[in-house]
Amino acid sequence: QISDTSQVSVEHSIDYKTPTAKGGHRTEYSVGATPMHVLRGGVISLMPEKVRTSDYAD
């Protein structure tokens, strides 16, 4: 859980391998974390269930 919100941090990794022209391969590896909202029933979403325009007003 992130602070006292209804969000959690989801950790993830990406491991990508692609062949090269000389018969070898190139590898990329990335690790990160993405904040996600927990909605009713435990559904995980990138966006909150209800968005207020005041959250995005300047």
PDB file of N, CA and C in Angstrom:
ATOM      1  N   GLN A   1       0.853  -1.170   0.000  1.00  0.00           N
ATOM      2  CA  GLN A   1       0.000   0.000   0.000  1.00  0.00           C
ATOM      3  C   GLN A   1       0.895   1.229   0.000  1.00  0.00           C
ATOM      4  N   ILE A   2       0.474   2.236  -0.746  1.00  0.00           N
ATOM      5  CA  ILE A   2       1.217   3.487  -0.813  1.00  0.00           C
ATOM      6  C   ILE A   2       0.591   4.464   0.168  1.00  0.00           C
ATOM      7  N   SER A   3       1.359   4.823   1.194  1.00  0.00           N
ATOM      8  CA  SER A   3       0.909   5.752   2.229  1.00  0.00           C
ATOM      9  C   SER A   3      -0.459   5.337   2.758  1.00  0.00           C
ATOM     10  N   ASP A   4      -1.399   6.277   2.856  1.00  0.00           N
ATOM     11  CA  ASP A   4      -2.741   5.939   3.359  1.00  0.00           C
ATOM     12  C   ASP A   4      -3.773   6.019   2.232  1.00  0.00           C
ATOM     13  N   THR A   5      -3.362   5.690   0.999  1.00  0.00           N
ATOM     14  CA  THR A   5      -4.246   5.738  -0.165  1.00  0.00           C
ATOM     15  C   THR A   5      -4.762   4.344  -0.506  1.00  0.00           C
ATOM     16  N   SER A   6      -5.600   4.277  -1.524  1.00  0.00           N
ATOM     17  CA  SER A   6      -6.074   2.979  -2.014  1.00  0.00           C
ATOM     18  C   SER A   6      -5.242   2.553  -3.223  1.00  0.00           C
ATOM     19  N   GLN A   7      -3.934   2.818  -3.152  1.00  0.00           N
ATOM     20  CA  GLN A   7      -3.016   2.441  -4.221  1.00  0.00           C
ATOM     21  C   GLN A   7      -1.991   1.440  -3.706  1.00  0.00           C
ATOM     22  N   VAL A   8      -1.499   0.619  -4.624  1.00  0.00           N
ATOM     23  CA  VAL A   8      -0.409  -0.306  -4.330  1.00  0.00           C
ATOM     24  C   VAL A   8       0.664  -0.117  -5.394  1.00  0.00           C
ATOM     25  N   SER A   9       1.872  -0.521  -5.084  1.00  0.00           N
ATOM     26  CA  SER A   9       2.970  -0.450  -6.035  1.00  0.00           C
ATOM     27  C   SER A   9       3.193  -1.853  -6.596  1.00  0.00           C
ATOM     28  N   VAL A  10       3.070  -1.999  -7.910  1.00  0.00           N
ATOM     29  CA  VAL A  10       3.254  -3.292  -8.569  1.00  0.00           C
ATOM     30  C   VAL A  10       4.647  -3.308  -9.199  1.00  0.00           C
ATOM     31  N   GLU A  11       5.500  -4.207  -8.707  1.00  0.00           N
ATOM     32  CA  GLU A  11       6.851  -4.323  -9.246  1.00  0.00           C
ATOM     33  C   GLU A  11       6.827  -5.236 -10.466  1.00  0.00           C
ATOM     34  N   HIS A  12       7.643  -4.888 -11.475  1.00  0.00           N
ATOM     35  CA  HIS A  12       7.662  -5.675 -12.703  1.00  0.00           C
ATOM     36  C   HIS A  12       9.057  -5.680 -13.303  1.00  0.00           C
ATOM     37  N   SER A  13       9.311  -6.664 -14.159  1.00  0.00           N
ATOM     38  CA  SER A  13      10.570  -6.723 -14.891  1.00  0.00           C
ATOM     39  C   SER A  13      10.283  -7.155 -16.321  1.00  0.00           C
ATOM     40  N   ILE A  14      11.127  -6.676 -17.235  1.00  0.00           N
ATOM     41  CA  ILE A  14      11.026  -7.026 -18.645  1.00  0.00           C
ATOM     42  C   ILE A  14      12.391  -7.555 -19.075  1.00  0.00           C
ATOM     43  N   ASP A  15      12.400  -8.742 -19.650  1.00  0.00           N
ATOM     44  CA  ASP A  15      13.620  -9.371 -20.147  1.00  0.00           C
ATOM     45  C   ASP A  15      13.409  -9.652 -21.629  1.00  0.00           C
ATOM     46  N   TYR A  16      14.151  -8.954 -22.500  1.00  0.00           N
ATOM     47  CA  TYR A  16      13.936  -9.026 -23.942  1.00  0.00           C
ATOM     48  C   TYR A  16      15.227  -9.450 -24.632  1.00  0.00           C
ATOM     49  N   LYS A  17      15.148 -10.446 -25.489  1.00  0.00           N
ATOM     50  CA  LYS A  17      16.315 -10.914 -26.231  1.00  0.00           C
ATOM     51  C   LYS A  17      15.980 -10.904 -27.720  1.00  0.00           C
ATOM     52  N   THR A  18      16.879 -10.336 -28.534  1.00  0.00           N
ATOM     53  CA  THR A  18      16.669 -10.275 -29.978  1.00  0.00           C
ATOM     54  C   THR A  18      17.939 -10.735 -30.697  1.00  0.00           C
ATOM     55  N   PRO A  19      17.805 -11.455 -31.803  1.00  0.00           N
ATOM     56  CA  PRO A  19      18.993 -11.927 -32.522  1.00  0.00           C
ATOM     57  C   PRO A  19      19.715 -10.780 -33.235  1.00  0.00           C
ATOM     58  N   THR A  20      21.026 -10.946 -33.404  1.00  0.00           N
ATOM     59  CA  THR A  20      21.819  -9.980 -34.157  1.00  0.00           C
ATOM     60  C   THR A  20      22.173 -10.578 -35.515  1.00  0.00           C
ATOM     61  N   ALA A  21      22.697  -9.761 -36.409  1.00  0.00           N
ATOM     62  CA  ALA A  21      23.038 -10.207 -37.761  1.00  0.00           C
ATOM     63  C   ALA A  21      24.191 -11.216 -37.771  1.00  0.00           C
ATOM     64  N   LYS A  22      25.042 -11.209 -36.755  1.00  0.00           N
ATOM     65  CA  LYS A  22      26.217 -12.086 -36.719  1.00  0.00           C
ATOM     66  C   LYS A  22      25.958 -13.399 -35.976  1.00  0.00           C
ATOM     67  N   GLY A  23      24.704 -13.733 -35.726  1.00  0.00           N
ATOM     68  CA  GLY A  23      24.383 -15.008 -35.082  1.00  0.00           C
ATOM     69  C   GLY A  23      24.332 -14.961 -33.562  1.00  0.00           C
ATOM     70  N   GLY A  24      24.596 -13.831 -32.985  1.00  0.00           N
ATOM     71  CA  GLY A  24      24.511 -13.690 -31.531  1.00  0.00           C
ATOM     72  C   GLY A  24      23.147 -13.160 -31.128  1.00  0.00           C
ATOM     73  N   HIS A  25      23.106 -12.537 -29.988  1.00  0.00           N
ATOM     74  CA  HIS A  25      21.857 -11.913 -29.548  1.00  0.00           C
ATOM     75  C   HIS A  25      22.165 -10.698 -28.680  1.00  0.00           C
ATOM     76  N   ARG A  26      21.192  -9.819 -28.603  1.00  0.00           N
ATOM     77  CA  ARG A  26      21.281  -8.627 -27.759  1.00  0.00           C
ATOM     78  C   ARG A  26      20.188  -8.747 -26.709  1.00  0.00           C
ATOM     79  N   THR A  27      20.523  -8.460 -25.471  1.00  0.00           N
ATOM     80  CA  THR A  27      19.577  -8.598 -24.372  1.00  0.00           C
ATOM     81  C   THR A  27      19.339  -7.250 -23.708  1.00  0.00           C
ATOM     82  N   GLU A  28      18.082  -6.979 -23.376  1.00  0.00           N
ATOM     83  CA  GLU A  28      17.710  -5.802 -22.590  1.00  0.00           C
ATOM     84  C   GLU A  28      16.936  -6.282 -21.375  1.00  0.00           C
ATOM     85  N   TYR A  29      17.234  -5.708 -20.226  1.00  0.00           N
ATOM     86  CA  TYR A  29      16.557  -6.080 -18.992  1.00  0.00           C
ATOM     87  C   TYR A  29      16.198  -4.806 -18.245  1.00  0.00           C
ATOM     88  N   SER A  30      14.964  -4.699 -17.812  1.00  0.00           N
ATOM     89  CA  SER A  30      14.503  -3.502 -17.111  1.00  0.00           C
ATOM     90  C   SER A  30      13.634  -3.903 -15.923  1.00  0.00           C
ATOM     91  N   VAL A  31      13.804  -3.212 -14.819  1.00  0.00           N
ATOM     92  CA  VAL A  31      13.015  -3.450 -13.608  1.00  0.00           C
ATOM     93  C   VAL A  31      12.373  -2.129 -13.210  1.00  0.00           C
ATOM     94  N   GLY A  32      11.138  -2.187 -12.738  1.00  0.00           N
ATOM     95  CA  GLY A  32      10.466  -0.964 -12.320  1.00  0.00           C
ATOM     96  C   GLY A  32       9.295  -1.251 -11.404  1.00  0.00           C
ATOM     97  N   ALA A  33       8.585  -0.203 -11.052  1.00  0.00           N
ATOM     98  CA  ALA A  33       7.386  -0.311 -10.216  1.00  0.00           C
ATOM     99  C   ALA A  33       6.366   0.703 -10.726  1.00  0.00           C
ATOM    100  N   THR A  34       5.105   0.298 -10.746  1.00  0.00           N
ATOM    101  CA  THR A  34       4.024   1.143 -11.234  1.00  0.00           C
ATOM    102  C   THR A  34       2.957   1.282 -10.157  1.00  0.00           C
ATOM    103  N   PRO A  35       2.551   2.517  -9.803  1.00  0.00           N
ATOM    104  CA  PRO A  35       1.459   2.676  -8.842  1.00  0.00           C
ATOM    105  C   PRO A  35       0.125   2.318  -9.497  1.00  0.00           C
ATOM    106  N   MET A  36      -0.666   1.487  -8.830  1.00  0.00           N
ATOM    107  CA  MET A  36      -1.962   1.054  -9.351  1.00  0.00           C
ATOM    108  C   MET A  36      -3.032   1.335  -8.298  1.00  0.00           C
ATOM    109  N   HIS A  37      -4.250   1.608  -8.753  1.00  0.00           N
ATOM    110  CA  HIS A  37      -5.386   1.841  -7.868  1.00  0.00           C
ATOM    111  C   HIS A  37      -6.091   0.522  -7.584  1.00  0.00           C
ATOM    112  N   VAL A  38      -6.531   0.344  -6.347  1.00  0.00           N
ATOM    113  CA  VAL A  38      -7.314  -0.828  -5.974  1.00  0.00           C
ATOM    114  C   VAL A  38      -8.771  -0.379  -5.894  1.00  0.00           C
ATOM    115  N   LEU A  39      -9.610  -0.943  -6.772  1.00  0.00           N
ATOM    116  CA  LEU A  39     -11.021  -0.572  -6.850  1.00  0.00           C
ATOM    117  C   LEU A  39     -11.871  -1.551  -6.051  1.00  0.00           C
ATOM    118  N   ARG A  40     -13.178  -1.346  -6.078  1.00  0.00           N
ATOM    119  CA  ARG A  40     -14.106  -2.246  -5.387  1.00  0.00           C
ATOM    120  C   ARG A  40     -13.903  -3.682  -5.850  1.00  0.00           C
ATOM    121  N   GLY A  41     -13.976  -4.603  -4.932  1.00  0.00           N
ATOM    122  CA  GLY A  41     -13.820  -6.015  -5.261  1.00  0.00           C
ATOM    123  C   GLY A  41     -12.383  -6.428  -5.496  1.00  0.00           C
ATOM    124  N   GLY A  42     -11.434  -5.542  -5.213  1.00  0.00           N
ATOM    125  CA  GLY A  42     -10.024  -5.869  -5.385  1.00  0.00           C
ATOM    126  C   GLY A  42      -9.513  -5.738  -6.805  1.00  0.00           C
ATOM    127  N   VAL A  43     -10.295  -5.104  -7.677  1.00  0.00           N
ATOM    128  CA  VAL A  43      -9.877  -4.907  -9.073  1.00  0.00           C
ATOM    129  C   VAL A  43      -8.726  -3.907  -9.112  1.00  0.00           C
ATOM    130  N   ILE A  44      -7.674  -4.221  -9.882  1.00  0.00           N
ATOM    131  CA  ILE A  44      -6.513  -3.351 -10.013  1.00  0.00           C
ATOM    132  C   ILE A  44      -6.640  -2.550 -11.312  1.00  0.00           C
ATOM    133  N   SER A  45      -6.373  -1.227 -11.247  1.00  0.00           N
ATOM    134  CA  SER A  45      -6.516  -0.361 -12.419  1.00  0.00           C
ATOM    135  C   SER A  45      -5.455   0.733 -12.396  1.00  0.00           C
ATOM    136  N   LEU A  46      -5.089   1.223 -13.584  1.00  0.00           N
ATOM    137  CA  LEU A  46      -4.185   2.372 -13.663  1.00  0.00           C
ATOM    138  C   LEU A  46      -4.869   3.654 -13.217  1.00  0.00           C
ATOM    139  N   MET A  47      -6.183   3.744 -13.431  1.00  0.00           N
ATOM    140  CA  MET A  47      -6.953   4.943 -13.116  1.00  0.00           C
ATOM    141  C   MET A  47      -7.869   4.692 -11.922  1.00  0.00           C
ATOM    142  N   PRO A  48      -8.143   5.732 -11.125  1.00  0.00           N
ATOM    143  CA  PRO A  48      -9.094   5.579 -10.020  1.00  0.00           C
ATOM    144  C   PRO A  48     -10.502   5.340 -10.551  1.00  0.00           C
ATOM    145  N   GLU A  49     -11.357   4.805  -9.697  1.00  0.00           N
ATOM    146  CA  GLU A  49     -12.727   4.501 -10.112  1.00  0.00           C
ATOM    147  C   GLU A  49     -13.481   5.756 -10.526  1.00  0.00           C
ATOM    148  N   LYS A  50     -13.333   6.816  -9.745  1.00  0.00           N
ATOM    149  CA  LYS A  50     -13.973   8.092 -10.064  1.00  0.00           C
ATOM    150  C   LYS A  50     -12.893   9.156 -10.130  1.00  0.00           C
ATOM    151  N   VAL A  51     -12.918   9.949 -11.185  1.00  0.00           N
ATOM    152  CA  VAL A  51     -11.936  11.015 -11.366  1.00  0.00           C
ATOM    153  C   VAL A  51     -12.650  12.349 -11.229  1.00  0.00           C
ATOM    154  N   ARG A  52     -12.138  13.202 -10.347  1.00  0.00           N
ATOM    155  CA  ARG A  52     -12.703  14.543 -10.171  1.00  0.00           C
ATOM    156  C   ARG A  52     -11.911  15.519 -11.028  1.00  0.00           C
ATOM    157  N   THR A  53     -12.604  16.455 -11.650  1.00  0.00           N
ATOM    158  CA  THR A  53     -11.908  17.449 -12.468  1.00  0.00           C
ATOM    159  C   THR A  53     -10.992  18.318 -11.612  1.00  0.00           C
ATOM    160  N   SER A  54     -11.312  18.472 -10.339  1.00  0.00           N
ATOM    161  CA  SER A  54     -10.462  19.280  -9.456  1.00  0.00           C
ATOM    162  C   SER A  54      -9.094  18.632  -9.245  1.00  0.00           C
ATOM    163  N   ASP A  55      -8.987  17.319  -9.464  1.00  0.00           N
ATOM    164  CA  ASP A  55      -7.696  16.644  -9.338  1.00  0.00           C
ATOM    165  C   ASP A  55      -6.723  17.081 -10.424  1.00  0.00           C
ATOM    166  N   TYR A  56      -7.255  17.582 -11.556  1.00  0.00           N
ATOM    167  CA  TYR A  56      -6.418  17.929 -12.692  1.00  0.00           C
ATOM    168  C   TYR A  56      -6.465  19.406 -13.048  1.00  0.00           C
ATOM    169  N   ALA A  57      -7.150  20.215 -12.265  1.00  0.00           N
ATOM    170  CA  ALA A  57      -7.245  21.653 -12.534  1.00  0.00           C
ATOM    171  C   ALA A  57      -5.994  22.358 -12.023  1.00  0.00           C
ATOM    172  N   ASP A  58      -5.602  23.409 -12.720  1.00  0.00           N
ATOM    173  CA  ASP A  58      -4.434  24.202 -12.298  1.00  0.00           C
ATOM    174  C   ASP A  58      -4.815  25.224 -11.273  1.00  0.00           C
TER     175      ASP A  58
END
